[in-house]
Amino acid sequence: MFFPIGDDNIEGGHPAVFSFLFLIVNTGIFLLQLSMPHGVQAGFVETYGAIPAEISNGIDLETLVSSMFLHGSWMHLIGNMLYLWIFADNIEAIIGNFRFLLFYLAGGIAAGLIQVAISPNSAVPCIGASGAISAVMGAYFVMFPKSRVRMVFILFLSAFYIPAWVFLGFWFLLQLSSGYQVLGMAEIDAGGVAWWAHIGGFVFGLLMGAVFRQRFVTDRNIRYS
């Protein structure tokens, strides 16, 4: 088994203010969830999670945002925060803090709407930052294809690098494959993973990444440390 642990960081640019802030906020809210009694925690998720059946009827639209900051387990949180830590800072460094804030939130909303479109009658709350982070990954694919992602192979405790476009392209193909397989399935059969939020977020990121690349990316500001 192997997984990413880092990437080539670009030199200079804007500080990763919101990339770091989102990591802190997500972790803080998850710790708050854990501090609640089980029944209260379930109600918290029901209240602030995005329920497709409600969203599709124009109810509780604000949960498309609040749901991005909830997580269901330590593994859910750690996986999302790892990918946020690896891929978000380069994008924020290039496009700026406020643009990154808007992009991240818009990516999460777009991802949530795609999931709602795929399962409009679902009463299961969708939670997690993965839709927004998928948008970050999609933008990274377009903006920094020549960057390298550092991987660690757990079995041998060895690290190696692969091009970002290879890692992200393979990741997206896995999401597409899984998303296709669960079309029409009940949530319990689909394993509780919002695959189409991942897909929708990534595609949104691809589109916005193309805009960002044209406007902000030059040979001078893509120098890796």
PDB file of C-alpha atoms in Angstrom:
ATOM      1  CA  MET A   1       0.000   0.000   0.000  1.00  0.00           C
ATOM      2  CA  PHE A   2       1.226   3.488  -0.800  1.00  0.00           C
ATOM      3  CA  PHE A   3      -0.137   6.982  -0.374  1.00  0.00           C
ATOM      4  CA  PRO A   4       0.952  10.615  -0.964  1.00  0.00           C
ATOM      5  CA  ILE A   5       2.811  12.558   1.709  1.00  0.00           C
ATOM      6  CA  GLY A   6       3.891  15.731  -0.098  1.00  0.00           C
ATOM      7  CA  ASP A   7       4.583  17.570  -3.326  1.00  0.00           C
ATOM      8  CA  ASP A   8       6.958  20.085  -4.890  1.00  0.00           C
ATOM      9  CA  ASN A   9       6.217  23.420  -3.232  1.00  0.00           C
ATOM     10  CA  ILE A  10       6.508  26.515  -5.392  1.00  0.00           C
ATOM     11  CA  GLU A  11       8.722  29.380  -4.261  1.00  0.00           C
ATOM     12  CA  GLY A  12       7.175  32.621  -3.089  1.00  0.00           C
ATOM     13  CA  GLY A  13       3.606  33.656  -3.774  1.00  0.00           C
ATOM     14  CA  HIS A  14       0.833  34.208  -1.261  1.00  0.00           C
ATOM     15  CA  PRO A  15       1.007  32.448   2.113  1.00  0.00           C
ATOM     16  CA  ALA A  16      -1.289  29.441   2.490  1.00  0.00           C
ATOM     17  CA  VAL A  17      -3.636  31.190   4.923  1.00  0.00           C
ATOM     18  CA  PHE A  18      -6.924  29.510   4.078  1.00  0.00           C
ATOM     19  CA  SER A  19      -5.354  26.164   3.248  1.00  0.00           C
ATOM     20  CA  PHE A  20      -4.084  26.036   6.828  1.00  0.00           C
ATOM     21  CA  LEU A  21      -7.222  27.613   8.300  1.00  0.00           C
ATOM     22  CA  PHE A  22      -9.493  25.032   6.666  1.00  0.00           C
ATOM     23  CA  LEU A  23      -7.330  22.281   8.132  1.00  0.00           C
ATOM     24  CA  ILE A  24      -7.653  23.773  11.620  1.00  0.00           C
ATOM     25  CA  VAL A  25     -11.398  24.446  11.333  1.00  0.00           C
ATOM     26  CA  ASN A  26     -12.208  20.974  10.010  1.00  0.00           C
ATOM     27  CA  THR A  27     -10.206  19.351  12.780  1.00  0.00           C
ATOM     28  CA  GLY A  28     -11.744  21.579  15.443  1.00  0.00           C
ATOM     29  CA  ILE A  29     -15.299  20.853  14.327  1.00  0.00           C
ATOM     30  CA  PHE A  30     -14.604  17.122  14.246  1.00  0.00           C
ATOM     31  CA  LEU A  31     -13.281  17.264  17.810  1.00  0.00           C
ATOM     32  CA  LEU A  32     -16.467  19.123  18.737  1.00  0.00           C
ATOM     33  CA  GLN A  33     -18.507  16.327  17.154  1.00  0.00           C
ATOM     34  CA  LEU A  34     -16.603  13.722  19.152  1.00  0.00           C
ATOM     35  CA  SER A  35     -17.308  15.596  22.379  1.00  0.00           C
ATOM     36  CA  MET A  36     -21.065  15.239  21.855  1.00  0.00           C
ATOM     37  CA  PRO A  37     -23.159  12.332  23.128  1.00  0.00           C
ATOM     38  CA  HIS A  38     -23.957   9.895  20.321  1.00  0.00           C
ATOM     39  CA  GLY A  39     -27.567  11.020  19.913  1.00  0.00           C
ATOM     40  CA  VAL A  40     -26.619  14.690  19.849  1.00  0.00           C
ATOM     41  CA  GLN A  41     -23.847  13.991  17.359  1.00  0.00           C
ATOM     42  CA  ALA A  42     -26.288  12.240  15.023  1.00  0.00           C
ATOM     43  CA  GLY A  43     -28.670  15.187  15.253  1.00  0.00           C
ATOM     44  CA  PHE A  44     -25.801  17.588  14.549  1.00  0.00           C
ATOM     45  CA  VAL A  45     -24.983  15.722  11.340  1.00  0.00           C
ATOM     46  CA  GLU A  46     -28.664  15.616  10.352  1.00  0.00           C
ATOM     47  CA  THR A  47     -28.933  19.364  10.885  1.00  0.00           C
ATOM     48  CA  TYR A  48     -25.748  20.509   9.159  1.00  0.00           C
ATOM     49  CA  GLY A  49     -25.169  17.715   6.651  1.00  0.00           C
ATOM     50  CA  ALA A  50     -26.424  18.164   3.083  1.00  0.00           C
ATOM     51  CA  ILE A  51     -29.443  15.908   2.537  1.00  0.00           C
ATOM     52  CA  PRO A  52     -30.097  15.513  -1.218  1.00  0.00           C
ATOM     53  CA  ALA A  53     -33.863  15.063  -0.800  1.00  0.00           C
ATOM     54  CA  GLU A  54     -34.034  18.435   0.943  1.00  0.00           C
ATOM     55  CA  ILE A  55     -31.600  20.237  -1.345  1.00  0.00           C
ATOM     56  CA  SER A  56     -33.464  19.066  -4.451  1.00  0.00           C
ATOM     57  CA  ASN A  57     -36.611  20.671  -3.004  1.00  0.00           C
ATOM     58  CA  GLY A  58     -34.883  23.937  -2.193  1.00  0.00           C
ATOM     59  CA  ILE A  59     -34.706  23.253   1.552  1.00  0.00           C
ATOM     60  CA  ASP A  60     -31.657  23.915   3.756  1.00  0.00           C
ATOM     61  CA  LEU A  61     -29.464  25.042   0.868  1.00  0.00           C
ATOM     62  CA  GLU A  62     -26.956  26.450   3.346  1.00  0.00           C
ATOM     63  CA  THR A  63     -26.000  22.884   4.273  1.00  0.00           C
ATOM     64  CA  LEU A  64     -24.135  22.679   0.959  1.00  0.00           C
ATOM     65  CA  VAL A  65     -21.554  24.807   2.782  1.00  0.00           C
ATOM     66  CA  SER A  66     -21.856  23.585   6.376  1.00  0.00           C
ATOM     67  CA  SER A  67     -21.579  19.932   5.311  1.00  0.00           C
ATOM     68  CA  MET A  68     -18.040  20.588   4.017  1.00  0.00           C
ATOM     69  CA  PHE A  69     -16.820  20.990   7.581  1.00  0.00           C
ATOM     70  CA  LEU A  70     -18.245  17.765   9.049  1.00  0.00           C
ATOM     71  CA  HIS A  71     -16.568  14.361   9.012  1.00  0.00           C
ATOM     72  CA  GLY A  72     -17.703  10.892   9.952  1.00  0.00           C
ATOM     73  CA  SER A  73     -14.533   9.340  11.355  1.00  0.00           C
ATOM     74  CA  TRP A  74     -10.868   9.951  12.050  1.00  0.00           C
ATOM     75  CA  MET A  75      -9.923   8.219   8.793  1.00  0.00           C
ATOM     76  CA  HIS A  76     -12.389  10.387   6.874  1.00  0.00           C
ATOM     77  CA  LEU A  77     -10.903  13.529   8.403  1.00  0.00           C
ATOM     78  CA  ILE A  78      -7.238  12.538   8.144  1.00  0.00           C
ATOM     79  CA  GLY A  79      -7.548  11.438   4.513  1.00  0.00           C
ATOM     80  CA  ASN A  80      -9.207  14.692   3.500  1.00  0.00           C
ATOM     81  CA  MET A  81      -6.832  16.880   5.474  1.00  0.00           C
ATOM     82  CA  LEU A  82      -3.788  15.081   4.050  1.00  0.00           C
ATOM     83  CA  TYR A  83      -4.897  15.812   0.489  1.00  0.00           C
ATOM     84  CA  LEU A  84      -5.790  19.390   1.445  1.00  0.00           C
ATOM     85  CA  TRP A  85      -2.338  19.883   2.986  1.00  0.00           C
ATOM     86  CA  ILE A  86      -0.558  18.491  -0.066  1.00  0.00           C
ATOM     87  CA  PHE A  87      -2.425  20.162  -2.921  1.00  0.00           C
ATOM     88  CA  ALA A  88      -4.040  23.380  -1.693  1.00  0.00           C
ATOM     89  CA  ASP A  89      -1.049  25.545  -0.798  1.00  0.00           C
ATOM     90  CA  ASN A  90       0.403  25.822  -4.315  1.00  0.00           C
ATOM     91  CA  ILE A  91      -2.943  26.927  -5.697  1.00  0.00           C
ATOM     92  CA  GLU A  92      -3.476  29.516  -2.968  1.00  0.00           C
ATOM     93  CA  ALA A  93       0.088  30.768  -3.467  1.00  0.00           C
ATOM     94  CA  ILE A  94      -0.631  31.498  -7.140  1.00  0.00           C
ATOM     95  CA  ILE A  95      -4.224  32.764  -7.202  1.00  0.00           C
ATOM     96  CA  GLY A  96      -4.234  34.580  -3.858  1.00  0.00           C
ATOM     97  CA  ASN A  97      -6.000  34.080  -0.563  1.00  0.00           C
ATOM     98  CA  PHE A  98      -9.449  35.517  -1.249  1.00  0.00           C
ATOM     99  CA  ARG A  99      -9.745  33.873  -4.669  1.00  0.00           C
ATOM    100  CA  PHE A 100      -8.744  30.564  -3.116  1.00  0.00           C
ATOM    101  CA  LEU A 101     -11.400  30.947  -0.419  1.00  0.00           C
ATOM    102  CA  LEU A 102     -14.102  31.528  -3.031  1.00  0.00           C
ATOM    103  CA  PHE A 103     -12.805  28.725  -5.245  1.00  0.00           C
ATOM    104  CA  TYR A 104     -12.725  26.207  -2.393  1.00  0.00           C
ATOM    105  CA  LEU A 105     -16.266  26.980  -1.248  1.00  0.00           C
ATOM    106  CA  ALA A 106     -17.620  27.081  -4.807  1.00  0.00           C
ATOM    107  CA  GLY A 107     -15.946  23.743  -5.536  1.00  0.00           C
ATOM    108  CA  GLY A 108     -17.591  22.159  -2.517  1.00  0.00           C
ATOM    109  CA  ILE A 109     -20.989  23.547  -3.498  1.00  0.00           C
ATOM    110  CA  ALA A 110     -20.614  22.345  -7.094  1.00  0.00           C
ATOM    111  CA  ALA A 111     -19.608  18.895  -5.858  1.00  0.00           C
ATOM    112  CA  GLY A 112     -22.614  18.758  -3.550  1.00  0.00           C
ATOM    113  CA  LEU A 113     -25.003  19.769  -6.322  1.00  0.00           C
ATOM    114  CA  ILE A 114     -23.690  17.016  -8.591  1.00  0.00           C
ATOM    115  CA  GLN A 115     -24.255  14.459  -5.831  1.00  0.00           C
ATOM    116  CA  VAL A 116     -27.788  15.814  -5.342  1.00  0.00           C
ATOM    117  CA  ALA A 117     -28.450  15.528  -9.079  1.00  0.00           C
ATOM    118  CA  ILE A 118     -27.338  11.880  -9.033  1.00  0.00           C
ATOM    119  CA  SER A 119     -29.350  10.900  -5.933  1.00  0.00           C
ATOM    120  CA  PRO A 120     -32.075  13.559  -5.545  1.00  0.00           C
ATOM    121  CA  ASN A 121     -34.286  11.435  -3.299  1.00  0.00           C
ATOM    122  CA  SER A 122     -31.641  10.325  -0.830  1.00  0.00           C
ATOM    123  CA  ALA A 123     -32.333  11.111   2.826  1.00  0.00           C
ATOM    124  CA  VAL A 124     -28.765  10.291   3.900  1.00  0.00           C
ATOM    125  CA  PRO A 125     -26.725  13.373   4.916  1.00  0.00           C
ATOM    126  CA  CYS A 126     -23.640  14.015   2.792  1.00  0.00           C
ATOM    127  CA  ILE A 127     -20.716  15.296   4.850  1.00  0.00           C
ATOM    128  CA  GLY A 128     -17.024  15.918   4.345  1.00  0.00           C
ATOM    129  CA  ALA A 129     -14.562  18.226   2.644  1.00  0.00           C
ATOM    130  CA  SER A 130     -13.800  15.767  -0.145  1.00  0.00           C
ATOM    131  CA  GLY A 131     -15.893  17.571  -2.766  1.00  0.00           C
ATOM    132  CA  ALA A 132     -14.049  20.849  -2.213  1.00  0.00           C
ATOM    133  CA  ILE A 133     -10.703  19.057  -2.022  1.00  0.00           C
ATOM    134  CA  SER A 134     -11.509  17.209  -5.248  1.00  0.00           C
ATOM    135  CA  ALA A 135     -11.925  20.641  -6.857  1.00  0.00           C
ATOM    136  CA  VAL A 136      -8.499  21.595  -5.502  1.00  0.00           C
ATOM    137  CA  MET A 137      -7.047  18.424  -7.012  1.00  0.00           C
ATOM    138  CA  GLY A 138      -8.689  19.099 -10.374  1.00  0.00           C
ATOM    139  CA  ALA A 139      -7.223  22.596 -10.479  1.00  0.00           C
ATOM    140  CA  TYR A 140      -3.807  21.245  -9.462  1.00  0.00           C
ATOM    141  CA  PHE A 141      -3.944  18.746 -12.335  1.00  0.00           C
ATOM    142  CA  VAL A 142      -4.248  21.620 -14.822  1.00  0.00           C
ATOM    143  CA  MET A 143      -2.043  24.185 -13.113  1.00  0.00           C
ATOM    144  CA  PHE A 144       0.890  22.040 -11.968  1.00  0.00           C
ATOM    145  CA  PRO A 145       1.035  18.909 -14.152  1.00  0.00           C
ATOM    146  CA  LYS A 146       4.847  18.824 -14.001  1.00  0.00           C
ATOM    147  CA  SER A 147       4.956  19.007 -10.233  1.00  0.00           C
ATOM    148  CA  ARG A 148       5.886  15.800  -8.429  1.00  0.00           C
ATOM    149  CA  VAL A 149       3.908  14.033  -5.731  1.00  0.00           C
ATOM    150  CA  ARG A 150       5.956  12.282  -3.073  1.00  0.00           C
ATOM    151  CA  MET A 151       4.621   8.819  -2.262  1.00  0.00           C
ATOM    152  CA  VAL A 152       5.503   6.456   0.550  1.00  0.00           C
ATOM    153  CA  PHE A 153       5.361   2.678   0.176  1.00  0.00           C
ATOM    154  CA  ILE A 154       4.380   1.433   3.619  1.00  0.00           C
ATOM    155  CA  LEU A 155       5.531  -2.162   3.215  1.00  0.00           C
ATOM    156  CA  PHE A 156       9.146  -1.141   2.596  1.00  0.00           C
ATOM    157  CA  LEU A 157       9.027   2.299   4.268  1.00  0.00           C
ATOM    158  CA  SER A 158      10.439   3.806   1.099  1.00  0.00           C
ATOM    159  CA  ALA A 159       9.531   7.062  -0.642  1.00  0.00           C
ATOM    160  CA  PHE A 160       9.422   7.889  -4.333  1.00  0.00           C
ATOM    161  CA  TYR A 161       8.078  10.609  -6.638  1.00  0.00           C
ATOM    162  CA  ILE A 162       5.575  10.449  -9.473  1.00  0.00           C
ATOM    163  CA  PRO A 163       4.308  13.264 -11.739  1.00  0.00           C
ATOM    164  CA  ALA A 164       1.235  15.017 -10.375  1.00  0.00           C
ATOM    165  CA  TRP A 165      -0.712  14.401 -13.571  1.00  0.00           C
ATOM    166  CA  VAL A 166      -0.158  10.650 -13.217  1.00  0.00           C
ATOM    167  CA  PHE A 167      -1.263  10.508  -9.588  1.00  0.00           C
ATOM    168  CA  LEU A 168      -4.270  12.793 -10.041  1.00  0.00           C
ATOM    169  CA  GLY A 169      -5.291  11.236 -13.341  1.00  0.00           C
ATOM    170  CA  PHE A 170      -5.247   7.757 -11.799  1.00  0.00           C
ATOM    171  CA  TRP A 171      -7.180   9.010  -8.772  1.00  0.00           C
ATOM    172  CA  PHE A 172      -9.860  10.526 -11.022  1.00  0.00           C
ATOM    173  CA  LEU A 173     -10.199   7.341 -13.062  1.00  0.00           C
ATOM    174  CA  LEU A 174     -10.800   5.427  -9.826  1.00  0.00           C
ATOM    175  CA  GLN A 175     -13.559   7.875  -8.890  1.00  0.00           C
ATOM    176  CA  LEU A 176     -15.158   7.538 -12.332  1.00  0.00           C
ATOM    177  CA  SER A 177     -15.050   3.759 -12.146  1.00  0.00           C
ATOM    178  CA  SER A 178     -16.543   3.687  -8.662  1.00  0.00           C
ATOM    179  CA  GLY A 179     -19.134   6.321  -9.523  1.00  0.00           C
ATOM    180  CA  TYR A 180     -20.283   4.379 -12.574  1.00  0.00           C
ATOM    181  CA  GLN A 181     -20.576   1.169 -10.562  1.00  0.00           C
ATOM    182  CA  VAL A 182     -22.797   2.694  -7.873  1.00  0.00           C
ATOM    183  CA  LEU A 183     -25.219   4.488 -10.192  1.00  0.00           C
ATOM    184  CA  GLY A 184     -28.712   3.527  -9.097  1.00  0.00           C
ATOM    185  CA  MET A 185     -27.527   1.760  -5.933  1.00  0.00           C
ATOM    186  CA  ALA A 186     -28.817   2.505  -2.466  1.00  0.00           C
ATOM    187  CA  GLU A 187     -26.386   4.398  -0.252  1.00  0.00           C
ATOM    188  CA  ILE A 188     -25.701   1.355   1.903  1.00  0.00           C
ATOM    189  CA  ASP A 189     -24.742  -0.667  -1.190  1.00  0.00           C
ATOM    190  CA  ALA A 190     -22.549   2.155  -2.462  1.00  0.00           C
ATOM    191  CA  GLY A 191     -20.500   2.027   0.729  1.00  0.00           C
ATOM    192  CA  GLY A 192     -21.602   5.458   1.910  1.00  0.00           C
ATOM    193  CA  VAL A 193     -19.103   7.275  -0.341  1.00  0.00           C
ATOM    194  CA  ALA A 194     -20.320  10.238  -2.417  1.00  0.00           C
ATOM    195  CA  TRP A 195     -18.330   9.277  -5.509  1.00  0.00           C
ATOM    196  CA  TRP A 196     -20.163  11.733  -7.731  1.00  0.00           C
ATOM    197  CA  ALA A 197     -19.324  14.615  -5.418  1.00  0.00           C
ATOM    198  CA  HIS A 198     -15.671  13.696  -5.963  1.00  0.00           C
ATOM    199  CA  ILE A 199     -16.196  13.559  -9.723  1.00  0.00           C
ATOM    200  CA  GLY A 200     -18.173  16.800  -9.856  1.00  0.00           C
ATOM    201  CA  GLY A 201     -15.661  18.614  -7.679  1.00  0.00           C
ATOM    202  CA  PHE A 202     -12.724  17.446  -9.778  1.00  0.00           C
ATOM    203  CA  VAL A 203     -14.374  18.522 -13.050  1.00  0.00           C
ATOM    204  CA  PHE A 204     -15.188  21.916 -11.532  1.00  0.00           C
ATOM    205  CA  GLY A 205     -11.541  22.178 -10.525  1.00  0.00           C
ATOM    206  CA  LEU A 206     -10.393  21.282 -14.034  1.00  0.00           C
ATOM    207  CA  LEU A 207     -12.478  24.094 -15.498  1.00  0.00           C
ATOM    208  CA  MET A 208     -11.417  26.676 -12.943  1.00  0.00           C
ATOM    209  CA  GLY A 209      -7.826  25.456 -13.096  1.00  0.00           C
ATOM    210  CA  ALA A 210      -7.782  26.196 -16.823  1.00  0.00           C
ATOM    211  CA  VAL A 211      -8.901  29.761 -16.073  1.00  0.00           C
ATOM    212  CA  PHE A 212      -6.346  30.145 -13.280  1.00  0.00           C
ATOM    213  CA  ARG A 213      -3.565  28.746 -15.431  1.00  0.00           C
ATOM    214  CA  GLN A 214      -4.260  31.230 -18.202  1.00  0.00           C
ATOM    215  CA  ARG A 215      -4.504  34.193 -15.826  1.00  0.00           C
ATOM    216  CA  PHE A 216      -1.946  33.478 -13.135  1.00  0.00           C
ATOM    217  CA  VAL A 217       0.538  30.775 -14.095  1.00  0.00           C
ATOM    218  CA  THR A 218       3.804  31.822 -15.756  1.00  0.00           C
ATOM    219  CA  ASP A 219       7.266  30.313 -15.990  1.00  0.00           C
ATOM    220  CA  ARG A 220       8.485  32.944 -13.537  1.00  0.00           C
ATOM    221  CA  ASN A 221       6.065  32.103 -10.728  1.00  0.00           C
ATOM    222  CA  ILE A 222       6.319  28.317 -11.024  1.00  0.00           C
ATOM    223  CA  ARG A 223       9.672  27.666  -9.427  1.00  0.00           C
ATOM    224  CA  TYR A 224       9.864  24.771  -7.030  1.00  0.00           C
ATOM    225  CA  SER A 225      11.783  24.734  -3.771  1.00  0.00           C
TER     226      SER A 225
END
